[in-house]
Structure formats: structure tokens, C-alpha cells
Amino acid sequence: MRIINIYIVVLLLAPSLQAELGLTIVGGFNRSNVFHEESEMQDWSGDIKAPAFSIERKIGPVIAAIGYLKGGYINGYSDIDTTLSISYINVQSYYPLKFGKFTILAGINVGVPLNAVESYSSGGTNKVSVVELNIDYGALMGVSFGFNEKYGARLFLHYGFAELWNEPQEGNRLTTIIGGACLYYNL
């Protein structure tokens, strides 16, 4: 069912993916972690570092983007470190507020899990079914600096509102926090 939803989103956005003026290609790296409702558990969560990219297009006053993002976390709380790595197809929309060469971004982000793998420091791996994971949605914030009309740099933060797992593990709430840095090029 999720593959069908992804296919429909891609078909709806396909006309905006033409290489013409108004398209922006964004590429960079992100760091992902989780927010745990118990403050002492925050100490054991580690970051996942991964590449990210997207294609943006201005639609009226907002900018819409579709891309690829990797998230997850490292749990080093026990003797065996567990790393959960999740690949997302990412759709976001934000409103840009321009101040000279700086642009402040505020909007929404939705990530649909494509695949997920749990790996252990002991050497084993376990493929996690994406039906066990929620669609990740949340607030998107950031700031861009344009070097000129074509090139620029951006810092962003996506704070998730949805729980990571469909059924929270041990009754604890885990939500994603993804932040990153990237470069962009306007076609």
C-alpha cells in the first residue's frame, strides 16, 4: 500500500521535475537522532550521519520539494550497540522569508519509510518491515544564504511529531529529529 502511495505522489509531482527555470537541486548531509520522552535515555542516543538530496520547485508563495533522506538512531544503552537506519522518500513544503542574501524557512516535512535495517555491534543485522514504522511528519525550520543567484548554502532542522514505531517500544515515545547542512543550485 505504501508503494502505491509513493507512486501516486511521484506521478503527481512528475510534471514539476522538468529541468527548467525555477527548479533547485539540493544536496548535503544530515544527522538524525530521536527524542525520547525519558530525559535520562537521551544520554544513550547517538546520531546517524547520511547523505540527503531533493529537487525543489516554487509553487505560488511556497516551495515544494521531493527527495531522499536517511534517518535513525544508535542505541548504546546496553552492552550491544543497536543502530536503526531508515531510508525515507521525503516531501516538504516551506514558506521562504527573504532578508537580503539570507532566507528563513518555515514549513512541514513528511517522510515515508522505504526500508529500514537494524544492525548490532556484535555483527548481526535485522531487516525491519516498513509497516512497523509510522510515516514521519513534523515541522521544518532552516536558514539559507545565497552566495549569488545560482548557488547557496542551507542549514535545516526537521522536528518530528509522529512516533517512530507504530507500536511504541516498551511504551516509550520516540520521535525523530533530523538536522543538516546542504548546498543548493538553481537551474
PDB file of C-alpha atoms in Angstrom, residues 9-25 53-57 59 64-67 89-90 187:
ATOM      1  CA  VAL A   9       2.973  11.197  -5.090  1.00  0.00           C
ATOM      2  CA  VAL A  10       5.756  10.806  -7.669  1.00  0.00           C
ATOM      3  CA  LEU A  11       3.230  10.845 -10.538  1.00  0.00           C
ATOM      4  CA  LEU A  12       1.584  13.986  -9.167  1.00  0.00           C
ATOM      5  CA  LEU A  13       4.933  15.752  -8.806  1.00  0.00           C
ATOM      6  CA  ALA A  14       6.450  14.457 -12.088  1.00  0.00           C
ATOM      7  CA  PRO A  15       5.403  17.499 -14.169  1.00  0.00           C
ATOM      8  CA  SER A  16       7.306  19.773 -11.779  1.00  0.00           C
ATOM      9  CA  LEU A  17      10.519  17.749 -12.161  1.00  0.00           C
ATOM     10  CA  GLN A  18      11.311  19.114 -15.640  1.00  0.00           C
ATOM     11  CA  ALA A  19      14.663  20.833 -15.990  1.00  0.00           C
ATOM     12  CA  GLU A  20      13.540  24.441 -16.401  1.00  0.00           C
ATOM     13  CA  LEU A  21      13.978  27.731 -14.614  1.00  0.00           C
ATOM     14  CA  GLY A  22      12.580  27.678 -11.100  1.00  0.00           C
ATOM     15  CA  LEU A  23      13.969  24.247 -10.203  1.00  0.00           C
ATOM     16  CA  THR A  24      16.522  23.889  -7.431  1.00  0.00           C
ATOM     17  CA  ILE A  25      18.729  20.866  -6.752  1.00  0.00           C
ATOM     18  CA  PHE A  53      19.140  15.280  -1.593  1.00  0.00           C
ATOM     19  CA  SER A  54      16.000  16.802  -3.085  1.00  0.00           C
ATOM     20  CA  ILE A  55      14.571  18.728  -6.008  1.00  0.00           C
ATOM     21  CA  GLU A  56      12.607  21.905  -5.229  1.00  0.00           C
ATOM     22  CA  ARG A  57      10.156  23.996  -7.170  1.00  0.00           C
ATOM     23  CA  ILE A  59       4.604  26.827  -6.402  1.00  0.00           C
ATOM     24  CA  ALA A  64       7.706  22.241  -2.537  1.00  0.00           C
ATOM     25  CA  ALA A  65      10.421  19.576  -2.582  1.00  0.00           C
ATOM     26  CA  ILE A  66      10.714  15.826  -3.042  1.00  0.00           C
ATOM     27  CA  GLY A  67      13.840  13.881  -2.211  1.00  0.00           C
ATOM     28  CA  ILE A  89      11.240   9.413   0.451  1.00  0.00           C
ATOM     29  CA  ASN A  90      10.867  12.931   1.707  1.00  0.00           C
ATOM     30  CA  LEU A 187      18.688  25.768 -12.581  1.00  0.00           C
TER      31      LEU A 187
END
